[in-house]
Coordinates of C-alpha atoms in Angstrom, one line a residue:
Chain A
M1 CA 3.8 -57.7 5.6
A2 CA 0.3 -56.9 6.6
D3 CA 0.0 -59.5 9.3
Q4 CA 3.3 -58.4 10.9
P5 CA 2.7 -55.3 13.1
F6 CA 5.3 -52.6 12.7
L7 CA 4.7 -51.0 16.1
A8 CA 4.8 -52.5 19.5
E9 CA 1.5 -52.9 21.2
D10 CA 2.3 -51.0 24.4
T11 CA 3.9 -48.0 22.8
P12 CA 1.5 -45.1 23.3
F13 CA 1.3 -43.9 19.7
P14 CA -0.1 -41.7 18.3
P15 CA -0.1 -39.0 21.0
G16 CA -3.3 -37.0 21.6
A17 CA -5.1 -34.5 23.7
K18 CA -5.1 -37.0 26.6
D19 CA -1.4 -36.4 26.9
F20 CA -2.2 -33.0 28.3
D21 CA -4.1 -34.4 31.3
F22 CA -2.2 -34.2 34.5
H23 CA -3.2 -35.9 37.7
S24 CA -3.2 -34.2 41.1
L25 CA 0.2 -34.6 42.7
I26 CA -1.6 -35.2 46.1
P27 CA -3.2 -38.6 45.7
S28 CA -5.9 -38.1 48.3
L29 CA -7.2 -35.1 46.3
R30 CA -7.6 -37.0 43.1
G31 CA -11.1 -36.8 41.8
S32 CA -12.2 -34.1 44.2
E33 CA -12.9 -30.5 43.3
W34 CA -9.5 -29.5 44.5
G35 CA -7.9 -32.2 42.3
Y36 CA -6.6 -29.7 39.8
A37 CA -5.1 -27.3 42.4
V38 CA -1.8 -29.1 42.7
T39 CA -0.8 -30.6 39.4
K40 CA 2.5 -30.5 37.5
L41 CA 1.2 -27.4 35.6
S42 CA 0.2 -25.4 38.6
V43 CA 3.5 -26.3 40.3
L44 CA 5.3 -25.1 37.2
V45 CA 3.4 -21.8 37.3
W46 CA 4.3 -21.2 41.0
L47 CA 7.9 -22.2 40.2
A48 CA 8.0 -19.6 37.4
V49 CA 6.6 -16.9 39.7
A50 CA 9.2 -17.8 42.4
I51 CA 12.1 -17.8 39.9
L52 CA 11.1 -14.4 38.5
I53 CA 10.8 -12.8 42.0
V54 CA 14.0 -14.2 43.2
F55 CA 15.9 -13.4 40.0
F56 CA 14.9 -9.8 39.9
L57 CA 15.3 -9.2 43.6
M58 CA 18.8 -10.7 43.5
A59 CA 19.7 -8.7 40.4
Y60 CA 18.6 -5.4 41.8
R61 CA 19.4 -5.9 45.5
N62 CA 22.9 -4.5 45.3
P63 CA 23.2 -2.7 41.9
K64 CA 26.7 -1.9 40.7
L65 CA 27.9 0.6 38.3
V66 CA 29.7 -2.1 36.4
P67 CA 26.9 -4.7 36.4
T68 CA 27.3 -8.3 37.4
R69 CA 26.1 -10.9 35.0
G70 CA 22.7 -11.3 36.7
Q71 CA 22.2 -7.5 36.9
W72 CA 23.3 -7.2 33.2
L73 CA 20.7 -9.8 32.2
A74 CA 17.9 -8.2 34.2
E75 CA 18.8 -4.8 32.9
S76 CA 19.0 -6.0 29.3
I77 CA 15.5 -7.6 29.5
Y78 CA 14.0 -4.6 31.2
G79 CA 15.7 -2.2 28.9
F80 CA 14.5 -4.2 25.9
V81 CA 10.9 -4.2 26.9
R82 CA 11.0 -0.6 28.2
N83 CA 12.5 0.9 25.1
G84 CA 11.6 -1.6 22.4
V85 CA 8.0 -2.3 23.4
A86 CA 6.7 0.3 25.9
G87 CA 8.6 3.3 24.5
D88 CA 8.3 2.5 20.8
V89 CA 4.7 1.2 20.7
I90 CA 2.9 3.2 23.4
G91 CA 5.1 6.2 23.3
Q92 CA 7.9 7.6 25.4
K93 CA 5.6 10.0 27.3
E94 CA 2.9 7.6 28.5
G95 CA 4.4 4.2 27.8
L96 CA 7.0 4.0 30.4
R97 CA 4.6 3.5 33.3
F98 CA 3.5 0.3 31.6
A99 CA 7.1 -1.0 31.3
P100 CA 7.1 -2.9 34.6
Y101 CA 3.9 -4.8 33.8
L102 CA 5.0 -5.5 30.2
T103 CA 8.4 -6.8 31.4
T104 CA 6.7 -9.0 34.0
L105 CA 4.3 -10.3 31.3
F106 CA 7.2 -10.9 28.9
C107 CA 9.3 -12.7 31.4
F108 CA 6.5 -14.8 32.8
I109 CA 5.3 -16.0 29.4
T110 CA 8.9 -16.7 28.2
L111 CA 9.7 -18.7 31.3
T112 CA 6.4 -20.7 31.4
N113 CA 6.8 -21.3 27.6
L114 CA 10.4 -22.4 28.1
F115 CA 9.3 -25.2 30.4
A116 CA 8.1 -26.9 27.3
I117 CA 11.6 -27.7 26.3
I118 CA 13.5 -27.9 29.6
P119 CA 14.3 -31.5 30.3
F120 CA 12.1 -33.2 33.0
F121 CA 9.5 -30.4 32.8
Q122 CA 8.8 -30.9 29.1
I123 CA 5.4 -29.2 29.3
S124 CA 4.3 -25.6 29.2
P125 CA 1.4 -24.5 31.4
N126 CA 0.4 -22.3 28.5
S127 CA -0.5 -25.5 26.5
H128 CA -3.6 -25.5 28.7
I129 CA -5.9 -22.8 27.5
A130 CA -6.8 -21.7 31.1
F131 CA -3.5 -20.1 31.6
P132 CA -3.4 -18.0 28.4
I133 CA -7.0 -17.0 29.1
V134 CA -6.1 -15.5 32.4
L135 CA -3.2 -13.5 30.8
A136 CA -5.5 -12.3 28.0
V137 CA -8.2 -11.3 30.4
I138 CA -5.7 -9.2 32.4
S139 CA -4.6 -7.4 29.1
Y140 CA -8.2 -7.0 28.0
V141 CA -9.4 -5.5 31.3
M142 CA -6.3 -3.3 31.4
F143 CA -6.6 -1.7 27.9
I144 CA -10.3 -1.0 28.4
Y145 CA -9.7 0.4 31.9
V146 CA -6.8 2.6 30.7
G147 CA -9.0 3.8 27.8
I148 CA -11.9 4.8 30.1
Q149 CA -9.5 6.4 32.6
K150 CA -7.8 8.5 29.9
Q151 CA -10.9 9.5 27.8
G152 CA -13.9 8.8 30.0
A153 CA -16.3 5.9 29.2
G154 CA -18.5 7.7 26.7
K155 CA -15.7 9.1 24.6
Y156 CA -13.7 5.9 24.8
F157 CA -16.5 3.7 23.5
K158 CA -17.4 6.4 20.9
N159 CA -13.8 6.4 19.6
A160 CA -13.5 2.7 19.7
L161 CA -16.8 2.0 17.9
F162 CA -17.3 4.9 15.5
M163 CA -14.6 5.4 13.1
P164 CA -14.2 9.1 12.2
G165 CA -14.5 10.4 8.6
I166 CA -16.9 8.0 7.0
P167 CA -20.5 8.6 5.8
W168 CA -23.1 8.0 8.5
Y169 CA -24.9 5.2 6.7
L170 CA -21.8 3.1 6.7
Y171 CA -21.8 3.0 10.5
F172 CA -24.5 0.3 10.2
L173 CA -22.0 -1.8 8.4
I174 CA -18.8 -0.8 10.3
T175 CA -19.8 -0.5 14.0
P176 CA -20.7 -4.1 14.5
I177 CA -17.4 -5.1 12.9
E178 CA -15.5 -2.7 15.2
F179 CA -17.3 -4.0 18.2
I180 CA -16.5 -7.6 17.5
S181 CA -13.0 -7.1 16.4
T182 CA -12.1 -4.8 19.4
F183 CA -14.0 -6.4 22.2
L184 CA -14.3 -10.0 21.1
T185 CA -11.6 -11.2 18.7
R186 CA -8.8 -9.3 20.4
P187 CA -8.9 -11.2 23.7
V188 CA -9.8 -14.5 22.0
T189 CA -7.0 -14.3 19.5
L190 CA -4.5 -13.2 22.2
A191 CA -5.3 -16.3 24.3
V192 CA -5.7 -18.8 21.4
R193 CA -2.5 -17.8 19.6
L194 CA -0.4 -18.5 22.7
F195 CA -2.3 -21.6 23.6
A196 CA -2.3 -23.1 20.1
N197 CA 1.4 -22.5 19.6
M198 CA 2.4 -24.2 22.8
F199 CA -0.1 -27.0 22.4
A200 CA 1.0 -27.7 18.8
G201 CA 4.6 -27.5 19.8
H202 CA 4.2 -30.0 22.6
L203 CA 2.3 -32.4 20.4
M204 CA 4.9 -32.1 17.7
L205 CA 7.7 -33.1 20.1
L206 CA 5.6 -35.9 21.3
V207 CA 5.0 -37.2 17.8
F208 CA 8.7 -37.3 17.0
T209 CA 9.9 -38.7 20.3
L210 CA 7.1 -41.3 20.8
G211 CA 7.2 -42.0 17.0
G212 CA 11.0 -42.7 17.4
V213 CA 10.3 -45.1 20.3
A214 CA 7.6 -46.8 18.4
M215 CA 9.8 -47.3 15.4
L216 CA 12.7 -48.5 17.5
N217 CA 10.3 -51.2 18.9
A218 CA 9.3 -52.3 15.5
S219 CA 10.2 -55.7 14.3
N220 CA 11.4 -54.6 10.9
I221 CA 15.1 -53.7 10.9
F222 CA 14.8 -50.9 8.4
I223 CA 12.1 -49.2 10.4
K224 CA 14.3 -49.6 13.5
G225 CA 17.1 -47.8 11.7
L226 CA 14.8 -45.0 10.5
S227 CA 13.9 -44.1 14.1
V228 CA 17.2 -42.2 14.1
T229 CA 15.6 -39.7 11.8
S230 CA 12.6 -39.3 14.1
F231 CA 14.9 -38.6 17.1
L232 CA 16.9 -36.1 15.0
M233 CA 13.7 -34.4 14.1
A234 CA 12.7 -34.2 17.7
I235 CA 16.0 -32.4 18.5
V236 CA 15.5 -30.0 15.5
M237 CA 12.0 -29.3 16.6
T238 CA 13.2 -28.6 20.2
F239 CA 15.4 -25.8 18.8
F240 CA 12.5 -24.6 16.7
E241 CA 10.4 -24.6 19.9
L242 CA 12.9 -22.3 21.5
M243 CA 12.3 -19.8 18.7
V244 CA 8.5 -20.1 19.1
V245 CA 8.8 -19.7 22.9
V246 CA 10.4 -16.3 22.7
L247 CA 8.5 -15.2 19.7
Q248 CA 5.1 -15.9 21.2
A249 CA 6.0 -14.1 24.4
Y250 CA 7.2 -11.1 22.4
V251 CA 4.0 -11.1 20.3
F252 CA 1.8 -11.3 23.3
T253 CA 3.6 -8.4 25.0
M254 CA 3.7 -6.4 21.8
L255 CA 0.0 -6.8 21.2
T256 CA -0.9 -5.9 24.8
A257 CA 1.2 -2.7 24.3
A258 CA -0.5 -2.0 21.0
Y259 CA -4.0 -2.4 22.5
V260 CA -3.1 -0.1 25.4
Q261 CA -1.7 2.4 22.8
G262 CA -5.0 2.2 20.8
A263 CA -7.0 2.9 24.0
L264 CA -4.9 5.9 24.9
E265 CA -5.1 7.4 21.5
E266 CA -7.6 10.1 21.1
Q267 CA -8.5 9.3 17.5
H268 CA -7.7 6.3 15.3
Chain B
M1 CA 22.2 0.2 30.8
A2 CA 22.7 -2.7 28.5
D3 CA 25.7 -2.3 26.3
K4 CA 24.0 -4.1 23.5
Q5 CA 20.9 -2.8 21.8
P6 CA 18.3 -5.3 20.7
P7 CA 19.3 -6.5 17.3
E8 CA 16.3 -5.3 15.4
K9 CA 13.8 -2.5 16.0
P10 CA 10.3 -3.8 16.6
D11 CA 8.4 -3.6 13.4
P12 CA 5.3 -1.4 13.8
G13 CA 4.0 -3.0 10.6
S14 CA 3.3 -6.2 12.5
N15 CA 0.8 -4.4 14.8
A16 CA -1.0 -3.0 11.8
G17 CA -1.0 -6.5 10.4
W18 CA -2.6 -8.1 13.5
S19 CA -5.1 -5.3 13.7
A20 CA -6.1 -5.7 10.1
L21 CA -6.4 -9.4 10.5
G22 CA -8.7 -8.9 13.5
T23 CA -10.8 -6.5 11.5
L24 CA -11.1 -8.9 8.6
L25 CA -12.1 -11.7 10.9
G26 CA -14.5 -9.5 12.7
G27 CA -16.2 -8.5 9.4
L28 CA -16.6 -12.1 8.3
L29 CA -17.8 -13.2 11.8
V30 CA -20.4 -10.4 12.3
W31 CA -22.0 -10.2 9.0
G32 CA -21.6 -13.9 8.2
G33 CA -23.2 -14.5 11.6
I34 CA -26.1 -12.1 10.9
G35 CA -26.6 -13.7 7.5
W36 CA -26.6 -17.2 9.0
L37 CA -29.2 -16.1 11.6
L38 CA -31.3 -14.7 8.8
D39 CA -31.0 -18.0 7.0
R40 CA -32.3 -19.9 10.1
W41 CA -35.0 -17.4 10.8
L42 CA -36.4 -16.8 7.3
G43 CA -35.5 -20.2 6.0
I44 CA -33.5 -18.8 3.1
P45 CA -32.4 -21.7 0.9
N46 CA -28.8 -22.7 0.0
Q47 CA -27.3 -20.6 2.9
L48 CA -27.6 -17.6 0.7
G49 CA -27.8 -15.3 3.7
L50 CA -24.5 -16.6 5.1
L51 CA -22.9 -16.1 1.7
V52 CA -24.1 -12.6 1.1
G53 CA -23.4 -11.7 4.8
M54 CA -19.8 -12.8 4.5
M55 CA -19.4 -10.9 1.3
V56 CA -20.9 -7.8 2.9
G57 CA -18.7 -8.3 6.0
I58 CA -15.5 -8.7 4.1
A59 CA -16.3 -5.7 2.0
G60 CA -16.9 -3.6 5.1
A61 CA -13.8 -4.9 6.8
L62 CA -11.7 -4.2 3.6
Y63 CA -13.1 -0.7 3.5
M64 CA -12.2 -0.2 7.2
V65 CA -8.7 -1.5 6.7
M66 CA -8.2 0.7 3.6
K67 CA -9.5 3.7 5.5
R68 CA -7.3 3.1 8.5
F69 CA -4.1 2.0 7.0
G70 CA -4.3 3.0 3.4

């Protein structure tokens, strides 16, 4: 048994972080500093941007009282984010002006995440940390900016760092924690949560599909047969990914709204 | 407007949960980090500074969470 290899030599198993490296699509740029400008991932991001612009322009170009299907979908998504996230979390009075941004954020993350399970794309740009970092930085700058705009810099940082209603000597203990949790762990967790979910999801799909291929190539007939289980798991995990895709987009949008709400609030 | 409302209302408790998690993490990081630095600086044996720092940090973070959400 031991001298008989179960797996074919050339099957790339197990998958690893190297499976997330993409070459430049323009061969002459490979290895140069512009090499990463045009990869599968950046093309997918541009594609997502184009799809969203075209979709919303088409849906609202000729609005009808009885909406068409595209208009209905666009209005449902916008209505959901406007009422469910902007209105409920930030508040009806101040929240609605953030609804367009939050809707854009939600749609963009959902679409780019969805590329992870769309056949032939099969990778989400968000499984590279650079893309979630940019989204998190936008949210981070936005909630600080909004807070300073609303309350003034001094008052905003005072409210953010000094919790009211506790004895003065506890500020030595509390204020560093407030500082780190508001201005450091917030953006970091925002980016890492999205990245890690998409990274792990892609890796999991790779494990089950490549594992299935590797088992199919095995010389042992029982292991060949068991590859069916692996492929079935890959299908199940794809549907599980669909849930993760929407959930992570929702969580990201929700937390951005919650941070903006916290910055707008006078007191905690 | 859409004829169907979203199936469930967004749960405001989840925001409180993420926020509390951030605070607890922050507490561990800050005071654990300060303790660790004291360890290195003063050469405290057995990582006692890290241990005490993390305990102080988690106590402070718990106090904050209780104060804010309790």
